[in-house]
Short mmCIF file of N, CA and C and ligand atoms in Angstrom, two decimals:
data_model
loop_
_atom_site.label_atom_id
_atom_site.label_comp_id
_atom_site.label_asym_id
_atom_site.label_seq_id
_atom_site.Cartn_x
_atom_site.Cartn_y
_atom_site.Cartn_z
N MET A 124 24.99 -9.44 -1.74
CA MET A 124 23.60 -8.59 -2.78
C MET A 124 22.10 -8.81 -2.89
N SER A 125 21.22 -8.32 -2.87
CA SER A 125 20.40 -8.83 -2.54
C SER A 125 19.73 -8.49 -4.08
N GLU A 126 18.61 -9.04 -4.61
CA GLU A 126 18.22 -8.44 -6.14
C GLU A 126 16.54 -7.10 -6.29
N MET A 127 17.27 -6.43 -7.20
CA MET A 127 15.75 -6.03 -7.77
C MET A 127 14.89 -5.89 -7.60
N GLU A 128 13.59 -5.52 -6.64
CA GLU A 128 12.29 -5.57 -7.22
C GLU A 128 11.28 -5.45 -6.95
N ARG A 129 10.13 -5.68 -7.21
CA ARG A 129 8.90 -4.41 -7.68
C ARG A 129 7.71 -5.15 -6.79
N THR A 130 7.54 -3.95 -5.98
CA THR A 130 6.28 -4.06 -4.79
C THR A 130 5.46 -3.68 -5.22
N LEU A 131 3.66 -3.07 -4.46
CA LEU A 131 2.64 -3.19 -4.71
C LEU A 131 3.03 -2.08 -3.47
N ALA A 132 2.51 -0.96 -3.15
CA ALA A 132 2.32 0.19 -2.51
C ALA A 132 0.78 1.21 -2.52
N ILE A 133 0.08 1.39 -1.59
CA ILE A 133 -0.92 2.01 -1.19
C ILE A 133 -0.65 2.82 -0.95
N ILE A 134 -0.99 4.97 -1.07
CA ILE A 134 -1.73 5.70 0.02
C ILE A 134 -2.72 5.38 0.06
N LYS A 135 -3.49 5.35 1.62
CA LYS A 135 -5.04 4.86 1.12
C LYS A 135 -5.32 6.65 1.52
N PRO A 136 -7.25 5.93 1.12
CA PRO A 136 -8.44 7.52 1.32
C PRO A 136 -7.97 8.09 2.93
N ASP A 137 -7.12 7.44 3.93
CA ASP A 137 -7.20 8.57 5.79
C ASP A 137 -6.18 9.10 4.68
N ALA A 138 -4.38 8.78 3.60
CA ALA A 138 -3.81 9.52 4.25
C ALA A 138 -4.03 10.94 3.00
N ILE A 139 -4.73 10.36 2.22
CA ILE A 139 -5.10 11.20 0.52
C ILE A 139 -6.09 12.27 1.53
N ALA A 140 -6.91 12.21 2.23
CA ALA A 140 -7.86 12.85 2.76
C ALA A 140 -6.94 13.63 3.85
N ARG A 141 -6.35 13.42 4.12
CA ARG A 141 -5.14 14.28 5.65
C ARG A 141 -4.73 15.22 4.64
N ARG A 142 -3.97 14.51 3.93
CA ARG A 142 -3.63 15.50 2.78
C ARG A 142 -1.44 15.31 3.29
N ILE A 143 -1.43 14.32 2.97
CA ILE A 143 -0.38 13.84 3.50
C ILE A 143 0.34 12.16 2.68
N ALA A 144 0.23 12.86 1.32
CA ALA A 144 -0.02 12.13 0.68
C ALA A 144 1.26 12.58 0.02
N GLY A 145 2.25 13.44 -0.17
CA GLY A 145 3.19 14.38 -0.43
C GLY A 145 4.08 14.34 0.18
N GLU A 146 3.42 13.83 1.76
CA GLU A 146 5.00 13.44 2.71
C GLU A 146 5.12 12.64 2.46
N ILE A 147 4.12 11.45 1.97
CA ILE A 147 4.44 9.44 2.43
C ILE A 147 4.92 9.85 0.69
N LEU A 148 5.43 10.07 -0.26
CA LEU A 148 5.72 10.34 -1.80
C LEU A 148 7.39 10.01 -1.81
N SER A 149 7.91 11.02 -0.37
CA SER A 149 9.19 11.54 -0.09
C SER A 149 8.99 10.63 0.52
N ILE A 150 9.38 10.22 1.34
CA ILE A 150 9.62 8.97 2.10
C ILE A 150 9.63 7.81 1.03
N ILE A 151 8.65 7.57 0.84
CA ILE A 151 9.64 6.79 -0.42
C ILE A 151 10.61 6.82 -0.90
N GLU A 152 10.83 7.84 -1.35
CA GLU A 152 12.30 8.58 -2.33
C GLU A 152 13.05 8.78 -1.97
N GLN A 153 13.44 9.10 -0.13
CA GLN A 153 14.17 8.91 0.69
C GLN A 153 14.22 7.44 0.63
N ASN A 154 13.74 7.07 0.79
CA ASN A 154 14.19 5.42 1.28
C ASN A 154 14.48 4.01 0.06
N GLY A 155 15.16 5.33 -0.79
CA GLY A 155 15.81 4.19 -1.78
C GLY A 155 15.30 3.50 -3.21
N PHE A 156 13.37 3.99 -2.98
CA PHE A 156 12.47 3.40 -4.29
C PHE A 156 12.47 4.00 -5.53
N ARG A 157 12.08 3.91 -6.46
CA ARG A 157 12.33 4.68 -7.34
C ARG A 157 10.65 4.31 -8.06
N ILE A 158 9.80 4.98 -8.02
CA ILE A 158 8.03 4.81 -8.69
C ILE A 158 8.32 4.54 -10.11
N ARG A 159 8.41 3.01 -10.98
CA ARG A 159 8.20 2.76 -11.86
C ARG A 159 6.71 3.23 -12.04
N ALA A 160 5.08 3.15 -11.55
CA ALA A 160 3.99 3.23 -12.16
C ALA A 160 2.97 4.25 -10.83
N MET A 161 2.72 5.42 -10.91
CA MET A 161 1.96 5.64 -10.35
C MET A 161 0.12 6.11 -10.78
N ARG A 162 -0.99 6.33 -9.86
CA ARG A 162 -1.75 6.31 -10.78
C ARG A 162 -2.98 6.76 -9.03
N MET A 163 -3.41 7.58 -9.28
CA MET A 163 -4.68 7.66 -8.36
C MET A 163 -5.79 7.18 -9.04
N LEU A 164 -6.75 6.75 -8.32
CA LEU A 164 -7.65 6.22 -8.36
C LEU A 164 -9.46 5.74 -7.24
N ARG A 165 -10.30 5.43 -7.94
CA ARG A 165 -11.04 5.51 -6.38
C ARG A 165 -11.64 4.52 -6.74
N LEU A 166 -11.21 3.46 -5.83
CA LEU A 166 -12.14 2.33 -5.66
C LEU A 166 -13.96 1.97 -5.54
N ASP A 167 -14.20 0.55 -5.63
CA ASP A 167 -15.41 0.64 -5.47
C ASP A 167 -15.55 -0.40 -5.07
N ARG A 168 -17.33 -1.29 -4.61
CA ARG A 168 -17.13 -1.84 -4.03
C ARG A 168 -16.41 -3.52 -4.31
N ALA A 169 -16.21 -3.92 -5.50
CA ALA A 169 -15.77 -4.83 -6.25
C ALA A 169 -14.77 -4.89 -6.34
N GLY A 170 -14.55 -3.26 -6.51
CA GLY A 170 -12.16 -2.82 -6.97
C GLY A 170 -12.16 -3.65 -5.35
N ALA A 171 -12.21 -3.05 -4.19
CA ALA A 171 -12.08 -3.88 -3.11
C ALA A 171 -11.75 -4.62 -3.06
N GLU A 172 -13.10 -5.51 -3.14
CA GLU A 172 -13.10 -6.80 -2.64
C GLU A 172 -12.67 -7.23 -2.88
N GLY A 173 -12.10 -7.69 -4.65
CA GLY A 173 -10.72 -8.65 -5.34
C GLY A 173 -9.43 -8.08 -5.09
N PHE A 174 -9.65 -7.02 -4.67
CA PHE A 174 -7.91 -6.49 -4.41
C PHE A 174 -7.48 -7.28 -2.70
N TYR A 175 -8.57 -7.50 -2.04
CA TYR A 175 -8.16 -8.28 -0.53
C TYR A 175 -9.07 -9.79 -0.71
N ALA A 176 -9.03 -9.75 -1.41
CA ALA A 176 -9.89 -11.31 -1.80
C ALA A 176 -9.05 -12.39 -0.75
N VAL A 177 -7.95 -12.12 0.22
CA VAL A 177 -7.87 -13.02 0.14
C VAL A 177 -7.95 -12.97 1.73
N HIS A 178 -8.21 -11.44 2.74
CA HIS A 178 -9.05 -11.38 3.46
C HIS A 178 -10.92 -11.46 3.85
N ARG A 179 -11.55 -11.95 2.42
CA ARG A 179 -12.68 -12.08 2.89
C ARG A 179 -13.47 -13.32 3.67
N GLY A 180 -14.30 -12.74 4.55
CA GLY A 180 -14.62 -14.01 5.66
C GLY A 180 -14.61 -13.40 6.97
N LYS A 181 -12.97 -12.74 7.17
CA LYS A 181 -12.39 -12.19 7.79
C LYS A 181 -13.14 -10.59 8.82
N PRO A 182 -13.14 -10.99 10.29
CA PRO A 182 -14.43 -9.74 10.79
C PRO A 182 -14.35 -8.33 10.23
N PHE A 183 -12.91 -7.49 10.30
CA PHE A 183 -12.72 -6.55 9.50
C PHE A 183 -13.55 -6.57 7.57
N PHE A 184 -13.27 -7.64 7.08
CA PHE A 184 -13.81 -6.62 6.00
C PHE A 184 -14.49 -6.86 5.65
N PRO A 185 -15.81 -6.50 5.60
CA PRO A 185 -16.51 -5.26 5.50
C PRO A 185 -16.10 -3.94 6.10
N GLU A 186 -15.89 -3.81 6.64
CA GLU A 186 -15.17 -2.90 7.22
C GLU A 186 -13.92 -1.95 6.29
N LEU A 187 -13.01 -3.08 5.90
CA LEU A 187 -12.13 -2.92 5.03
C LEU A 187 -12.66 -2.03 4.05
N VAL A 188 -13.03 -3.18 3.52
CA VAL A 188 -14.19 -2.75 1.34
C VAL A 188 -14.63 -1.36 2.06
N GLU A 189 -15.30 -1.44 3.24
CA GLU A 189 -15.70 0.91 3.13
C GLU A 189 -14.97 1.16 3.19
N PHE A 190 -14.00 1.43 3.89
CA PHE A 190 -12.90 2.58 3.86
C PHE A 190 -12.32 1.99 2.78
N MET A 191 -11.40 1.28 2.27
CA MET A 191 -10.61 1.72 1.39
C MET A 191 -11.28 2.72 0.20
N THR A 192 -12.72 2.29 0.02
CA THR A 192 -14.05 2.81 -0.61
C THR A 192 -14.21 4.66 -0.61
N GLU A 193 -14.23 5.18 0.99
CA GLU A 193 -14.50 6.00 0.94
C GLU A 193 -13.50 7.10 0.28
N GLY A 194 -12.73 7.10 -0.70
CA GLY A 194 -12.58 7.97 -0.94
C GLY A 194 -11.09 7.66 -1.84
N PRO A 195 -10.30 8.24 -3.47
CA PRO A 195 -9.40 8.27 -3.90
C PRO A 195 -8.02 7.25 -2.95
N ILE A 196 -7.38 6.36 -4.08
CA ILE A 196 -6.11 6.46 -3.31
C ILE A 196 -4.80 6.39 -4.10
N ILE A 197 -4.07 5.85 -4.00
CA ILE A 197 -3.10 6.49 -4.99
C ILE A 197 -1.83 4.52 -4.97
N VAL A 198 -1.52 4.55 -6.37
CA VAL A 198 -0.98 3.19 -6.27
C VAL A 198 -0.43 3.61 -7.03
N LEU A 199 0.78 2.82 -6.44
CA LEU A 199 2.56 2.34 -6.40
C LEU A 199 2.90 1.06 -7.26
N ALA A 200 3.60 1.00 -8.29
CA ALA A 200 4.87 0.41 -8.64
C ALA A 200 6.33 0.66 -8.14
N LEU A 201 6.79 0.79 -6.43
CA LEU A 201 7.81 0.85 -6.11
C LEU A 201 8.77 -0.33 -6.38
N GLU A 202 9.80 0.50 -6.47
CA GLU A 202 11.60 -0.69 -6.79
C GLU A 202 12.97 -0.55 -6.45
N ARG A 203 13.31 -1.87 -6.08
CA ARG A 203 15.17 -1.38 -5.08
C ARG A 203 15.17 -3.12 -5.19
N GLU A 204 16.08 -2.34 -4.62
CA GLU A 204 16.59 -4.10 -3.84
C GLU A 204 15.99 -4.31 -2.98
N ASP A 205 15.43 -5.74 -2.15
CA ASP A 205 14.68 -6.45 -1.24
C ASP A 205 13.24 -5.13 -1.18
N ALA A 206 12.49 -4.72 -2.07
CA ALA A 206 12.13 -4.16 -2.13
C ALA A 206 11.25 -4.50 -1.20
N ILE A 207 10.11 -5.54 -0.86
CA ILE A 207 8.70 -5.91 -0.31
C ILE A 207 8.60 -6.12 0.48
N LYS A 208 10.19 -6.44 1.23
CA LYS A 208 10.95 -6.76 2.40
C LYS A 208 11.09 -4.90 3.16
N LYS A 209 11.81 -3.72 2.30
CA LYS A 209 12.63 -2.69 2.46
C LYS A 209 10.84 -1.46 3.17
N TRP A 210 9.88 -1.55 1.93
CA TRP A 210 8.69 -1.03 2.01
C TRP A 210 8.12 -1.54 3.14
N ARG A 211 7.68 -3.02 3.79
CA ARG A 211 7.47 -3.70 4.92
C ARG A 211 7.85 -2.95 5.89
N GLU A 212 9.35 -2.87 6.14
CA GLU A 212 10.26 -1.96 7.41
C GLU A 212 9.44 -0.64 7.81
N VAL A 213 9.79 0.07 6.03
CA VAL A 213 9.47 1.62 6.29
C VAL A 213 8.36 1.70 7.02
N MET A 214 7.29 0.90 6.35
CA MET A 214 5.22 0.96 6.80
C MET A 214 5.19 1.09 8.01
N GLY A 215 6.01 -0.29 8.62
CA GLY A 215 5.78 -0.50 9.84
C GLY A 215 4.54 -1.34 10.88
N ALA A 216 4.56 -1.78 11.29
CA ALA A 216 3.57 -2.94 11.08
C ALA A 216 2.02 -1.95 11.28
N THR A 217 1.44 -2.97 10.97
CA THR A 217 0.01 -2.96 10.50
C THR A 217 -0.84 -2.44 11.53
N ASN A 218 -0.81 -2.32 12.84
CA ASN A 218 -1.31 -2.05 14.01
C ASN A 218 -0.38 -0.87 14.38
N PRO A 219 -0.92 0.47 14.28
CA PRO A 219 0.44 1.94 14.53
C PRO A 219 1.07 2.16 15.45
N ALA A 220 -0.38 1.33 16.62
CA ALA A 220 0.26 1.13 17.83
C ALA A 220 1.34 0.02 18.59
N ASN A 221 1.74 -0.91 17.77
CA ASN A 221 2.90 -1.88 17.48
C ASN A 221 4.05 -1.67 16.55
N ALA A 222 3.70 -0.39 15.85
CA ALA A 222 4.71 -0.03 15.02
C ALA A 222 6.14 0.33 15.57
N ALA A 223 7.47 0.86 15.09
CA ALA A 223 8.43 1.03 15.46
C ALA A 223 8.19 2.57 15.21
N GLU A 224 9.06 3.04 16.13
CA GLU A 224 8.84 4.27 15.41
C GLU A 224 10.06 5.04 14.84
N GLY A 225 9.55 5.63 13.86
CA GLY A 225 9.74 6.55 12.55
C GLY A 225 9.39 5.77 11.97
N THR A 226 8.63 4.79 11.40
CA THR A 226 7.91 4.08 10.97
C THR A 226 7.03 4.94 9.63
N ILE A 227 6.20 4.38 8.86
CA ILE A 227 4.85 5.57 8.33
C ILE A 227 3.97 5.44 9.57
N ARG A 228 2.76 3.87 9.29
CA ARG A 228 2.28 4.17 10.43
C ARG A 228 2.29 4.47 11.85
N LYS A 229 3.51 4.59 12.59
CA LYS A 229 3.11 5.67 14.26
C LYS A 229 3.50 6.63 13.31
N ARG A 230 3.79 7.28 12.33
CA ARG A 230 4.23 8.25 12.69
C ARG A 230 2.65 9.36 11.85
N PHE A 231 2.01 8.91 11.14
CA PHE A 231 0.75 8.58 10.47
C PHE A 231 -0.40 7.95 10.81
N GLY A 232 -0.95 6.86 10.75
CA GLY A 232 -1.84 5.54 11.00
C GLY A 232 -2.06 6.41 12.28
N GLU A 233 -3.49 6.59 12.76
CA GLU A 233 -4.94 6.89 13.49
C GLU A 233 -5.07 5.01 14.20
N SER A 234 -5.63 3.99 13.73
CA SER A 234 -5.77 2.55 13.99
C SER A 234 -5.24 1.57 12.73
N ILE A 235 -6.06 -0.10 13.58
CA ILE A 235 -5.58 -0.73 12.25
C ILE A 235 -6.08 -0.50 11.87
N GLN A 236 -6.92 -0.44 10.80
CA GLN A 236 -7.85 -0.33 10.02
C GLN A 236 -6.85 1.34 9.57
N ARG A 237 -7.50 2.24 9.56
CA ARG A 237 -6.86 3.73 9.42
C ARG A 237 -5.88 3.63 9.35
N ASN A 238 -4.89 3.14 9.23
CA ASN A 238 -2.68 2.63 8.48
C ASN A 238 -2.50 3.39 7.21
N CYS A 239 -3.12 4.94 6.89
CA CYS A 239 -2.73 5.20 5.24
C CYS A 239 -1.92 4.68 5.15
N VAL A 240 -1.79 3.31 4.76
CA VAL A 240 -0.61 2.56 3.41
C VAL A 240 -0.18 1.34 3.35
N HIS A 241 -0.51 0.31 2.46
CA HIS A 241 -0.14 0.02 2.66
C HIS A 241 0.33 -1.65 0.61
N GLY A 242 0.88 -2.25 1.11
CA GLY A 242 2.28 -3.46 0.37
C GLY A 242 2.04 -4.65 0.98
N SER A 243 2.79 -4.83 -0.58
CA SER A 243 2.56 -6.21 -0.23
C SER A 243 3.66 -7.77 -0.19
N ASP A 244 3.13 -8.58 0.50
CA ASP A 244 3.68 -9.63 1.86
C ASP A 244 4.62 -10.94 1.17
N ALA A 245 4.47 -11.03 0.14
CA ALA A 245 5.45 -11.61 -0.63
C ALA A 245 5.84 -11.91 -1.76
N PRO A 246 6.06 -12.33 -2.82
CA PRO A 246 6.83 -12.21 -4.34
C PRO A 246 5.57 -12.95 -4.83
N GLU A 247 4.96 -13.24 -5.15
CA GLU A 247 3.76 -13.75 -5.28
C GLU A 247 2.45 -13.49 -5.29
N THR A 248 2.19 -12.35 -3.46
CA THR A 248 0.93 -11.14 -3.24
C THR A 248 0.69 -9.62 -4.47
N ALA A 249 3.09 -10.33 -4.64
CA ALA A 249 3.68 -8.40 -5.31
C ALA A 249 2.84 -8.89 -6.69
N ARG A 250 3.13 -9.26 -6.95
CA ARG A 250 2.77 -10.13 -8.73
C ARG A 250 1.04 -10.21 -8.59
N PHE A 251 0.77 -10.40 -8.24
CA PHE A 251 -1.23 -10.80 -8.32
C PHE A 251 -1.31 -8.67 -8.07
N GLU A 252 -0.79 -8.36 -7.14
CA GLU A 252 -1.19 -7.11 -6.66
C GLU A 252 -0.79 -5.78 -7.21
N LEU A 253 0.77 -6.01 -8.02
CA LEU A 253 1.15 -5.05 -9.21
C LEU A 253 -0.30 -5.31 -10.64
N GLY A 254 -0.36 -6.54 -10.52
CA GLY A 254 -1.46 -6.97 -12.04
C GLY A 254 -2.17 -6.62 -11.56
N TYR A 255 -2.69 -6.57 -10.84
CA TYR A 255 -4.12 -5.65 -10.49
C TYR A 255 -4.66 -3.89 -10.44
N PHE A 256 -4.16 -3.58 -10.70
CA PHE A 256 -3.59 -1.82 -10.58
C PHE A 256 -2.35 -2.28 -12.41
N PHE A 257 -1.78 -1.90 -12.46
CA PHE A 257 -1.35 -2.06 -13.27
C PHE A 257 -0.79 -3.51 -14.91
N ARG A 258 -0.74 -2.29 -15.79
CA ARG A 258 -0.30 -3.91 -17.22
C ARG A 258 0.75 -3.48 -17.85
N GLU A 259 1.67 -4.31 -17.86
CA GLU A 259 3.57 -4.56 -18.14
C GLU A 259 3.59 -2.96 -19.18
N LEU A 260 2.83 -2.00 -19.95
CA LEU A 260 3.04 -0.82 -20.46
C LEU A 260 2.82 -0.20 -19.71
N ASP A 261 2.29 -0.43 -18.42
CA ASP A 261 1.53 0.96 -17.96
C ASP A 261 3.83 1.45 -16.92
N LEU A 262 3.64 0.51 -17.13
CA LEU A 262 5.38 0.05 -15.92
C LEU A 262 7.09 1.07 -16.50
N VAL A 263 7.57 1.49 -16.02
CA VAL A 263 8.61 2.53 -16.84
C VAL A 263 9.80 1.66 -16.34
P1 CMP B 274 -3.80 -3.85 4.28
O1 CMP B 274 -1.51 -4.02 4.87
O2 CMP B 274 -4.42 -2.76 3.72
O3 CMP B 274 -3.68 -5.16 4.99
C1 CMP B 274 -5.64 -5.11 5.14
C2 CMP B 274 -5.97 -4.25 6.42
O4 CMP B 274 -6.94 -4.74 6.52
C3 CMP B 274 -4.73 -3.89 6.65
O5 CMP B 274 -3.80 -3.18 6.77
C4 CMP B 274 -5.87 -2.81 7.45
O6 CMP B 274 -5.81 -1.95 7.77
C5 CMP B 274 -7.29 -3.66 7.42
N1 CMP B 274 -7.80 -4.44 9.13
C6 CMP B 274 -8.04 -3.82 9.33
N2 CMP B 274 -8.35 -4.80 10.99
C7 CMP B 274 -7.57 -5.28 11.10
C8 CMP B 274 -6.81 -5.62 11.23
N3 CMP B 274 -7.27 -6.74 13.00
N4 CMP B 274 -6.37 -7.06 11.47
C9 CMP B 274 -5.61 -7.32 9.97
N5 CMP B 274 -5.93 -5.56 9.62
C10 CMP B 274 -7.36 -5.23 9.66
#
Protein backbone atom coordinates (compact mmCIF):
# COMPACT_ATOMS: atom_id res chain seq x y z
CA MET A 1 0.00 0.00 0.00
CA SER A 2 1.30 3.48 -0.80
CA GLU A 3 1.99 5.98 1.93
CA MET A 4 -0.14 8.92 3.06
CA GLU A 5 1.24 11.99 1.42
CA ARG A 6 0.51 15.72 1.17
CA THR A 7 0.59 17.95 -1.84
CA LEU A 8 -0.03 21.63 -2.47
CA ALA A 9 -2.90 22.49 -4.78
CA ILE A 10 -3.89 25.91 -6.11
CA ILE A 11 -7.21 26.94 -7.61
CA LYS A 12 -6.00 29.68 -9.92
CA PRO A 13 -7.48 33.16 -10.62
CA ASP A 14 -9.22 32.05 -13.84
CA ALA A 15 -11.22 29.38 -11.99
CA ILE A 16 -12.19 31.72 -9.14
CA ALA A 17 -13.32 34.43 -11.59
CA ARG A 18 -15.44 31.90 -13.48
CA ARG A 19 -17.01 30.64 -10.21
CA ILE A 20 -15.95 27.04 -10.64
CA ALA A 21 -13.93 26.92 -7.40
CA GLY A 22 -16.75 25.03 -5.67
CA GLU A 23 -16.93 22.47 -8.43
CA ILE A 24 -13.16 21.94 -8.25
CA LEU A 25 -13.37 21.50 -4.46
CA SER A 26 -16.05 18.86 -5.03
CA ILE A 27 -13.83 17.02 -7.50
CA ILE A 28 -10.99 17.11 -4.95
CA GLU A 29 -13.21 15.51 -2.29
CA GLN A 30 -14.76 13.00 -4.68
CA ASN A 31 -11.26 11.80 -5.54
CA GLY A 32 -10.46 10.83 -1.98
CA PHE A 33 -8.35 13.78 -0.89
CA ARG A 34 -8.70 15.23 2.60
CA ILE A 35 -8.39 19.01 2.74
CA ARG A 36 -5.91 19.57 5.58
CA ALA A 37 -5.61 23.34 5.14
CA MET A 38 -7.21 25.92 2.84
CA ARG A 39 -6.82 29.66 2.37
CA MET A 40 -7.87 32.31 -0.14
CA LEU A 41 -5.37 35.04 -0.85
CA ARG A 42 -4.13 37.33 -3.56
CA LEU A 43 -0.48 37.00 -4.53
CA ASP A 44 1.51 40.14 -5.19
CA ARG A 45 4.31 40.17 -7.77
CA ALA A 46 7.03 39.13 -5.32
CA GLY A 47 4.81 36.37 -3.95
CA ALA A 48 4.14 34.90 -7.39
CA GLU A 49 7.79 35.22 -8.47
CA GLY A 50 8.92 33.46 -5.30
CA PHE A 51 6.45 30.63 -5.69
CA TYR A 52 7.39 30.03 -9.31
CA ALA A 53 11.11 30.74 -8.83
CA VAL A 54 12.06 27.52 -10.71
CA HIS A 55 10.45 29.01 -13.84
CA ARG A 56 12.30 32.34 -13.63
CA GLY A 57 13.95 33.07 -16.98
CA LYS A 58 11.52 30.96 -19.01
CA PRO A 59 9.71 32.77 -21.82
CA PHE A 60 6.31 32.38 -20.16
CA PHE A 61 7.48 33.61 -16.72
CA PRO A 62 6.35 37.27 -16.95
CA GLU A 63 2.90 36.28 -18.22
CA LEU A 64 2.64 33.58 -15.57
CA VAL A 65 3.31 36.13 -12.82
CA GLU A 66 0.83 38.55 -14.41
CA PHE A 67 -1.84 35.85 -14.53
CA MET A 68 -1.29 34.52 -11.02
CA THR A 69 -1.62 38.04 -9.57
CA GLU A 70 -4.74 39.05 -11.52
CA GLY A 71 -7.14 37.90 -8.80
CA PRO A 72 -7.45 35.76 -5.70
CA ILE A 73 -6.35 32.14 -5.55
CA ILE A 74 -7.23 29.31 -3.17
CA VAL A 75 -4.30 27.30 -1.79
CA LEU A 76 -4.90 23.86 -0.32
CA ALA A 77 -2.92 21.20 1.50
CA LEU A 78 -4.33 17.91 0.19
CA GLU A 79 -3.75 14.52 1.74
CA ARG A 80 -4.30 10.97 0.54
CA GLU A 81 -2.22 7.96 -0.46
CA ASP A 82 0.05 8.91 -3.32
CA ALA A 83 -1.36 12.46 -3.23
CA ILE A 84 1.22 14.09 -5.51
CA LYS A 85 0.73 11.67 -8.38
CA LYS A 86 -3.05 11.33 -7.91
CA TRP A 87 -3.64 15.08 -7.86
CA ARG A 88 -1.62 15.41 -11.05
CA GLU A 89 -3.78 12.72 -12.64
CA VAL A 90 -6.98 14.48 -11.56
CA MET A 91 -5.69 17.82 -12.91
CA GLY A 92 -4.57 16.43 -16.28
CA ALA A 93 -1.68 17.64 -18.45
CA THR A 94 -0.50 21.26 -18.11
CA ASN A 95 -1.79 22.06 -21.58
CA PRO A 96 -5.58 21.43 -21.61
CA ALA A 97 -5.25 20.43 -25.28
CA ASN A 98 -3.18 17.41 -24.20
CA ALA A 99 -5.14 16.60 -21.03
CA ALA A 100 -7.03 13.32 -20.72
CA GLU A 101 -10.84 13.21 -20.92
CA GLY A 102 -12.52 13.96 -17.61
CA THR A 103 -9.56 15.77 -16.03
CA ILE A 104 -10.00 19.26 -14.57
CA ARG A 105 -7.80 20.92 -17.16
CA LYS A 106 -9.53 19.12 -20.04
CA ARG A 107 -12.96 20.08 -18.72
CA PHE A 108 -12.26 23.65 -17.64
CA GLY A 109 -8.83 24.83 -18.81
CA GLU A 110 -8.75 27.54 -21.49
CA SER A 111 -5.04 27.49 -22.37
CA ILE A 112 -1.65 26.27 -21.19
CA GLN A 113 -1.57 29.32 -18.96
CA ARG A 114 -5.20 29.63 -17.87
CA ASN A 115 -5.36 26.01 -16.77
CA CYS A 116 -7.39 26.43 -13.54
CA VAL A 117 -5.23 24.46 -11.11
CA HIS A 118 -1.70 23.77 -9.93
CA GLY A 119 -0.16 20.80 -8.15
CA SER A 120 3.28 20.00 -6.76
CA ASP A 121 5.30 17.75 -9.06
CA ALA A 122 7.55 15.89 -6.56
CA PRO A 123 8.04 15.40 -2.80
CA GLU A 124 10.70 18.13 -2.49
CA THR A 125 8.55 20.56 -4.44
CA ALA A 126 5.54 19.69 -2.26
CA ARG A 127 7.56 20.43 0.88
CA PHE A 128 8.66 23.81 -0.47
CA GLU A 129 5.20 24.71 -1.79
CA LEU A 130 3.29 23.64 1.35
CA GLY A 131 5.76 25.63 3.44
CA TYR A 132 5.32 28.64 1.17
CA PHE A 133 1.68 29.02 2.19
CA PHE A 134 1.14 27.11 5.43
CA ARG A 135 2.76 26.89 8.83
CA GLU A 136 2.80 23.50 10.53
CA LEU A 137 0.14 24.79 12.94
CA ASP A 138 -2.31 25.50 10.10
CA LEU A 139 -2.30 21.85 9.00
CA VAL A 140 -5.06 19.92 10.77
P1 LIG B 1 1.60 25.09 -13.29
O1 LIG B 1 1.37 23.65 -13.07
O2 LIG B 1 1.03 26.03 -12.28
O3 LIG B 1 3.17 25.37 -13.42
C1 LIG B 1 3.68 26.47 -14.17
C2 LIG B 1 2.63 27.21 -14.94
O4 LIG B 1 3.09 28.03 -15.97
C3 LIG B 1 1.74 26.20 -15.64
O5 LIG B 1 0.95 25.50 -14.70
C4 LIG B 1 0.98 27.12 -16.59
O6 LIG B 1 -0.13 27.75 -15.99
C5 LIG B 1 2.01 28.22 -16.91
N1 LIG B 1 2.52 28.17 -18.27
C6 LIG B 1 2.31 29.11 -19.19
N2 LIG B 1 2.92 28.79 -20.33
C7 LIG B 1 3.55 27.63 -20.14
C8 LIG B 1 4.36 26.78 -20.97
N3 LIG B 1 4.64 27.09 -22.23
N4 LIG B 1 4.81 25.63 -20.43
C9 LIG B 1 4.54 25.31 -19.15
N5 LIG B 1 3.78 26.08 -18.32
C10 LIG B 1 3.28 27.22 -18.82
